[in-house]
XYZ file of C-alpha atoms in Angstrom:
80
model
C 22.147 0.720 -3.849
C 23.269 -0.799 -7.126
C 26.496 -1.941 -5.464
C 24.826 -3.201 -2.282
C 25.598 -0.072 -0.240
C 22.937 1.354 2.073
C 22.395 5.054 1.277
C 21.694 7.120 4.397
C 21.241 10.890 4.689
C 21.385 13.117 7.743
C 18.206 14.714 9.024
C 17.598 18.337 8.078
C 19.992 20.656 9.898
C 22.412 17.871 10.826
C 25.792 17.077 9.341
C 28.989 15.350 10.403
C 30.254 18.508 12.108
C 27.078 19.148 14.099
C 27.079 15.500 15.190
C 30.753 15.652 16.201
C 31.856 12.975 13.730
C 35.469 12.893 12.574
C 35.431 10.110 9.988
C 37.383 7.746 12.236
C 34.306 6.192 13.838
C 33.071 2.643 13.483
C 29.332 2.734 12.875
C 26.663 0.279 13.962
C 23.500 0.528 11.882
C 20.335 -0.919 13.346
C 18.392 -2.694 10.595
C 15.728 -5.336 10.664
C 13.759 -7.352 8.133
C 11.125 -4.618 7.855
C 13.475 -2.192 6.067
C 11.344 -0.132 3.685
C 12.029 2.802 1.351
C 12.416 6.100 3.230
C 12.402 4.634 6.745
C 14.363 6.228 9.602
C 17.499 4.296 10.572
C 19.386 4.649 13.873
C 23.164 4.875 13.554
C 25.489 4.440 16.537
C 29.092 5.608 16.633
C 30.637 4.788 19.988
C 28.644 6.676 22.605
C 26.888 8.808 19.960
C 23.599 7.893 18.343
C 21.673 9.700 15.626
C 18.801 9.123 13.219
C 19.219 9.126 9.441
C 16.837 8.571 6.553
C 17.259 5.543 4.316
C 17.436 6.700 0.681
C 16.364 3.424 -0.794
C 13.487 4.967 -2.696
C 11.802 2.097 -4.546
C 10.993 -1.574 -4.016
C 13.419 -2.442 -6.844
C 16.264 -0.613 -5.073
C 15.357 -2.489 -1.885
C 15.612 -5.789 -3.757
C 19.038 -4.788 -5.116
C 20.221 -3.856 -1.619
C 18.955 -7.068 -0.039
C 20.706 -9.123 -2.720
C 24.003 -7.243 -2.403
C 23.667 -5.217 -5.624
C 22.380 -5.380 -9.187
C 24.799 -8.072 -10.364
C 23.903 -10.435 -7.530
C 20.188 -9.801 -8.166
C 20.556 -10.691 -11.859
C 22.611 -13.796 -11.068
C 20.050 -15.015 -8.533
C 17.237 -14.571 -11.049
C 19.214 -16.449 -13.719
C 19.826 -19.362 -11.356
C 16.202 -19.592 -10.218
């Protein structure tokens, strides 16, 4: 989150092997403006689709993510 990366975790009992992922996929992540801490996020990889949990856990982490990381958040506040 601090670097502007969206942390996602597999649902209980799922992993890359059980989902048939190789690491060579290109992922599409369905997000909207109502992203909130702990929300379920749909991830698509080609013809596969699975649900993950967003591990943004606090409103502050959400602000960091939306701004592209901690540094960008601080810079925006300094310029305001």
